[in-house]
GROMACS .gro file of C-alpha atoms in nm:
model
  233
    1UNK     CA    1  11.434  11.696  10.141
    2UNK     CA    2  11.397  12.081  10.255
    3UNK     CA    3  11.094  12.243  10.376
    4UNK     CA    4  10.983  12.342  10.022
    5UNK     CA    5  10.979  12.037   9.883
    6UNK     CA    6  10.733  11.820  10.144
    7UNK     CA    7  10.473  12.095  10.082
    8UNK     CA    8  10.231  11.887   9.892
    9UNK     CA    9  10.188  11.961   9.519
   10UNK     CA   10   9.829  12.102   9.649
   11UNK     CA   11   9.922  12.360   9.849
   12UNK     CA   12  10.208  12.471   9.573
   13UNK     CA   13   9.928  12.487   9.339
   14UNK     CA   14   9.686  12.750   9.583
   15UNK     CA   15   9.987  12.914   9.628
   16UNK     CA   16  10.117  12.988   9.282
   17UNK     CA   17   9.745  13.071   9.201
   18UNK     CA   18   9.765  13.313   9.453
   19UNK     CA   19  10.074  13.476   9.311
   20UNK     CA   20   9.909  13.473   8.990
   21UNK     CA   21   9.596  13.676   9.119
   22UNK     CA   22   9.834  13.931   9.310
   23UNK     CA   23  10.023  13.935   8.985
   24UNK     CA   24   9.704  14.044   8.777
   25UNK     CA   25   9.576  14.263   9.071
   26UNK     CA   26   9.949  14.415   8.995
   27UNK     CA   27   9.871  14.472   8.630
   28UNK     CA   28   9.570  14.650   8.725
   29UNK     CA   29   9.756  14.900   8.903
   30UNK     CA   30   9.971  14.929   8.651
   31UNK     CA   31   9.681  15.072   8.424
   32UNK     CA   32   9.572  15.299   8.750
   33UNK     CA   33   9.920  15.400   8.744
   34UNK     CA   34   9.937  15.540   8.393
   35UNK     CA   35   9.637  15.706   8.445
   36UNK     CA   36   9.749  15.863   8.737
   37UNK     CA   37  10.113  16.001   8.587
   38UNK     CA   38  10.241  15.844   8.887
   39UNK     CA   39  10.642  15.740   8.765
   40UNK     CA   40  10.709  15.605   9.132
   41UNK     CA   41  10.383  15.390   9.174
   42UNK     CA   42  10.478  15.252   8.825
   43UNK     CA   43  10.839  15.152   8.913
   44UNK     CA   44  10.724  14.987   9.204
   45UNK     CA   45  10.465  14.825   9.091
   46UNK     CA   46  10.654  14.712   8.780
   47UNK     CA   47  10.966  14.557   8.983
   48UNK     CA   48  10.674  14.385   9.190
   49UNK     CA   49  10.566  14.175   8.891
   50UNK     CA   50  10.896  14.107   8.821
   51UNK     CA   51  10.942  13.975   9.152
   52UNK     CA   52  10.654  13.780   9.136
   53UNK     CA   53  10.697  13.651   8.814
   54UNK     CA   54  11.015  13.511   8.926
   55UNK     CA   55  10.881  13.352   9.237
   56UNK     CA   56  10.583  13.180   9.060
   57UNK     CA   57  10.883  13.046   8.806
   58UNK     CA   58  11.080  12.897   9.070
   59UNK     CA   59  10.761  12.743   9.254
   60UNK     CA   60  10.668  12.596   8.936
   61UNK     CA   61  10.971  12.438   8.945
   62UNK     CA   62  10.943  12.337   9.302
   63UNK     CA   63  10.587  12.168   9.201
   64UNK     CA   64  10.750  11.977   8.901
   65UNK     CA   65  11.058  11.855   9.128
   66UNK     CA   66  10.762  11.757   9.386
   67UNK     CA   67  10.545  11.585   9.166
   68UNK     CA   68  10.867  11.404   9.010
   69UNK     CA   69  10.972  11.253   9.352
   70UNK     CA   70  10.615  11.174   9.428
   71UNK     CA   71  10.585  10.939   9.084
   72UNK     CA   72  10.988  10.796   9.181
   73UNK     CA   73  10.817  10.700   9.502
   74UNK     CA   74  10.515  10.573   9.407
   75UNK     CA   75  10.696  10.355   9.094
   76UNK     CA   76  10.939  10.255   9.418
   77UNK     CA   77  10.652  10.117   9.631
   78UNK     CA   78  10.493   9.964   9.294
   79UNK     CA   79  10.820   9.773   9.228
   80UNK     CA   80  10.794   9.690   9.632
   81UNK     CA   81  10.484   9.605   9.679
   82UNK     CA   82  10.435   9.331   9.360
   83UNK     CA   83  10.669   9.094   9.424
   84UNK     CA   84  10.494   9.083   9.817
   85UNK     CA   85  10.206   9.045   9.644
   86UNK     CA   86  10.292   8.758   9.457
   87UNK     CA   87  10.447   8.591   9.720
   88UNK     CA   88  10.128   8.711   9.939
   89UNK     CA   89   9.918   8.525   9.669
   90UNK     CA   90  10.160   8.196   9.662
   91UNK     CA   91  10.110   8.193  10.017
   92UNK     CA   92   9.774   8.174  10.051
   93UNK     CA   93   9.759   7.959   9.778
   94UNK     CA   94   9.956   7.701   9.973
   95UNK     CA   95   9.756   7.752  10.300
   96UNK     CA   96   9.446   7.749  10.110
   97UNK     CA   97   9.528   7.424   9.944
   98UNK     CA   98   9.308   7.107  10.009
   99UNK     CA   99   9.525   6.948   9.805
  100UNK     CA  100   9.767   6.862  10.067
  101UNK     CA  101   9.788   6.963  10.450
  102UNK     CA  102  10.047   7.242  10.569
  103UNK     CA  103  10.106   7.225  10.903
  104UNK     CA  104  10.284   7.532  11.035
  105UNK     CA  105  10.472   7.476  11.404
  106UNK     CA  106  10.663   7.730  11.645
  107UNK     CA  107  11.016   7.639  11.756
  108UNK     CA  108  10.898   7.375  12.024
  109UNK     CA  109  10.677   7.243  11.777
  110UNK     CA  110  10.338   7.328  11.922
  111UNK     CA  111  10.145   7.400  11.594
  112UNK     CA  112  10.025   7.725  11.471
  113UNK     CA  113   9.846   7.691  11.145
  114UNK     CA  114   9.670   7.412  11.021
  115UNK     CA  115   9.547   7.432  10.683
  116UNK     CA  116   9.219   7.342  10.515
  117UNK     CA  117   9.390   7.049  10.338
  118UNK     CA  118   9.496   6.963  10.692
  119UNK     CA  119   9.193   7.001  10.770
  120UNK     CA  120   9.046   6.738  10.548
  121UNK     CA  121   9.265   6.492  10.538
  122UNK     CA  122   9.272   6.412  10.921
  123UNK     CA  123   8.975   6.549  11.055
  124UNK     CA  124   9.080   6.790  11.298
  125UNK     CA  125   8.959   7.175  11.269
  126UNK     CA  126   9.206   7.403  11.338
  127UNK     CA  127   9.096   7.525  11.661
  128UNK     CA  128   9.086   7.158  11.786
  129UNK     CA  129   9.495   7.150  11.752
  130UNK     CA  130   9.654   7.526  11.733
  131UNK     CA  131   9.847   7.610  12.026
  132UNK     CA  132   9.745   7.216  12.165
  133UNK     CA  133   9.943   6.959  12.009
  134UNK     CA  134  10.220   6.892  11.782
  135UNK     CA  135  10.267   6.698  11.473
  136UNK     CA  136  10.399   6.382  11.627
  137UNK     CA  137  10.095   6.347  11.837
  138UNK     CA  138   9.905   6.325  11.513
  139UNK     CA  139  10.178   6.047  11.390
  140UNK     CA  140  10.214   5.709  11.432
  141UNK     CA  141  10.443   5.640  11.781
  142UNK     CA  142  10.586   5.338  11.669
  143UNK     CA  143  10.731   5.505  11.316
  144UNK     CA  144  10.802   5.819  11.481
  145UNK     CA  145  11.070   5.602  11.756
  146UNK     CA  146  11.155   5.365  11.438
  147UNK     CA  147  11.280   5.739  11.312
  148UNK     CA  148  11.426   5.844  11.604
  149UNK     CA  149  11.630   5.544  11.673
  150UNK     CA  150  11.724   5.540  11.241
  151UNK     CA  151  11.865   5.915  11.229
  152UNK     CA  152  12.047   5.876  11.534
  153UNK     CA  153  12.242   5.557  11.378
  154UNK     CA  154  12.266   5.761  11.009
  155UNK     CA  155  12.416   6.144  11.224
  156UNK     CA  156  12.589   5.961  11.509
  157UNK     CA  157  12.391   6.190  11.808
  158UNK     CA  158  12.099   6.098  12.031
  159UNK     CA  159  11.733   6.164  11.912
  160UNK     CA  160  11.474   6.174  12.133
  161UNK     CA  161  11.138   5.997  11.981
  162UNK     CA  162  10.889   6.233  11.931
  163UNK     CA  163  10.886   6.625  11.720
  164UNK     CA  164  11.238   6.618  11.751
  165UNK     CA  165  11.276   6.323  11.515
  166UNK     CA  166  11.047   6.477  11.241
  167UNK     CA  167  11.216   6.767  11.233
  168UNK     CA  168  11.626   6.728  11.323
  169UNK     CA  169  11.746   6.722  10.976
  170UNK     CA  170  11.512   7.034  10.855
  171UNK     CA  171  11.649   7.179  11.203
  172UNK     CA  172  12.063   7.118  11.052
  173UNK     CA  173  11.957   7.253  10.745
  174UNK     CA  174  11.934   6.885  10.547
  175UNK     CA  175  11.675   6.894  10.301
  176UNK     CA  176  11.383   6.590  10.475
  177UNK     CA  177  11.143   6.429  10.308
  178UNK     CA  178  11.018   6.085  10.397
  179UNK     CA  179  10.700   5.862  10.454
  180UNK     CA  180  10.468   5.882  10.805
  181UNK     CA  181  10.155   5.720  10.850
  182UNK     CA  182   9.909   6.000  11.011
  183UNK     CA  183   9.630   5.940  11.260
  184UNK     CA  184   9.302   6.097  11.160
  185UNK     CA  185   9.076   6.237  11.435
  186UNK     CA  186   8.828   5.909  11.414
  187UNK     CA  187   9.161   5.689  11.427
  188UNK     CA  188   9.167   5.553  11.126
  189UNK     CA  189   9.496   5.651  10.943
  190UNK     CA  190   9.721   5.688  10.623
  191UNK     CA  191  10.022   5.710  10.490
  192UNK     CA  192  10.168   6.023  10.381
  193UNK     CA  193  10.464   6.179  10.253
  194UNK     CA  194  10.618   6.478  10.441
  195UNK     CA  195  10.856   6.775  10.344
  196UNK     CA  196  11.024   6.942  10.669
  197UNK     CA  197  11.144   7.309  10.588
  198UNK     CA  198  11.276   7.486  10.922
  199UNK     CA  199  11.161   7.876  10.931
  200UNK     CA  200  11.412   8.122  11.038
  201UNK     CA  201  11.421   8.496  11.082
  202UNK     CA  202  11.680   8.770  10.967
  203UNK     CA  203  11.909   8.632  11.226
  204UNK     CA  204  11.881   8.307  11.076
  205UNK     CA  205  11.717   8.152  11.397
  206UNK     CA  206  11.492   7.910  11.406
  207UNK     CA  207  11.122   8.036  11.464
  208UNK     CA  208  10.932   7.714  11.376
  209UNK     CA  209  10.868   7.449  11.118
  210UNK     CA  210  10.670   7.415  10.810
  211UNK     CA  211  10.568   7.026  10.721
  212UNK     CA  212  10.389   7.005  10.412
  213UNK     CA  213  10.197   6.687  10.366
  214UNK     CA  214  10.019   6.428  10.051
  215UNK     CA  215   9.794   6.117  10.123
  216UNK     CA  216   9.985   5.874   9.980
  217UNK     CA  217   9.724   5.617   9.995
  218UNK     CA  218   9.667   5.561   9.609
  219UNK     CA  219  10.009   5.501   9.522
  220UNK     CA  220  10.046   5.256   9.790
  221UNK     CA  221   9.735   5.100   9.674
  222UNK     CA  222   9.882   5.077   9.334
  223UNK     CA  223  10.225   4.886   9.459
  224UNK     CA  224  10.016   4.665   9.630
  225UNK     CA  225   9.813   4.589   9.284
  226UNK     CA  226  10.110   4.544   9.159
  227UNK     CA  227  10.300   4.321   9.406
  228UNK     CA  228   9.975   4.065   9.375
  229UNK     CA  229   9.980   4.115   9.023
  230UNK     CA  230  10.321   3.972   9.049
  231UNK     CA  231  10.279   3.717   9.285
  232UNK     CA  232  10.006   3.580   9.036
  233UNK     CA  233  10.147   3.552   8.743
   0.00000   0.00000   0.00000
């Protein structure tokens, strides 16, 4: 872009309004001119408008080709900006959920946002566990080393009990979903189901973990119906 162009369409405008005026002042002496018999004056003034006329053409020019980029750019950022916004809205949709907790964690696991849905189904406020705790402190110990001691039989490798086991397949890039019972903050608890996503950057690192969470109490209330319906009959 040259030094015309990033003149904004504003300044063109005073300018080529300018022009015009010097243009009509030119005119006037034009009529002075004649009045005066002056040949020379009238030459000179009359290649002056020419001149003029010329330059206010090409600025007008420059002003369209100005406001053209402007509207490319804007339509640009427009095209930009809406899919972020959708995905803006989607995400605080999710986070803004009390339908089901999301429980966002750094790369050691120490957890960063906790949702209102997280929120309400265990008890905690979010100040009482960001930067504090991580999930598995929230979990059931005996399930989470149960896990542990399961995924290192199923991938062959050594995994220590604790956020490690909640999150080693999201970490290999294996798509995890499975059951946990969760401690609420009065210690009763609850079964839920949990989806493990790992979050990575550009580089494809790992920056933390997403665990998105339902109270799966009714349907196990229903199996149990169920079961004793069964066992009845």
């Amino acid at each position: 872009m040259n030094k015309m162009e990033k003149i904004s369409v504003e300044r063109l405008m005073l300018i080529g309004f300018g022009m015009t005026f010097v243009v009509l002042l030119l005119i006037g002496a034009i009529e002075w001119s004649n009045s005066a018999q002056s040949v020379v004056a009238f030459k000179v003034i009359e290649a002056s408008i020419v001149l003029l006329l010329a330059l206010l053409l090409l600025l007008l020019v420059r002003i369209r080709r100005v406001i053209r980029n402007r509207l490319a750019v804007e339509q640009a950022l427009q095209e930009v900006q809406q899919p972020l916004l959708k995905a803006g809205a989607l995400q605080d949709a999710i986070f803004n959920s009390a339908n089901f907790s999301s429980i966002a964690t750094d790369a050691q696991g120490v957890i960063q946002i906790f949702n209102v849905g997280a929120e309400r189904m265990l008890g905690y406020k979010a100040e009482d566990v960001v930067d504090k705790i991580t999930p598995a402190d929230i979990s059931d110990p005996q399930e989470v080393i149960a896990r542990a001691e399961a995924l290192s039989v199923e991938l062959g490798t050594s995994i220590t009990p604790g956020f490690e086991a909640l999150v080693f397949k999201a970490s290999r890039g294996i798509e995890d979903i499975y059951e946990l019972t969760y401690f609420r903050k009065d210690g009763s608890r609850f079964p839920a189901i949990v989806s493990v996503t790992a979050l990575r950057d550009a580089q494809e690192n790992i920056i933390g973990y997403l665990l998105i969470g339902t109270d799966n109490t009714a349907r196990k209330q229903a199996e149990e119906a169920l079961l004793k319906a069964g066992a009845l009959q």
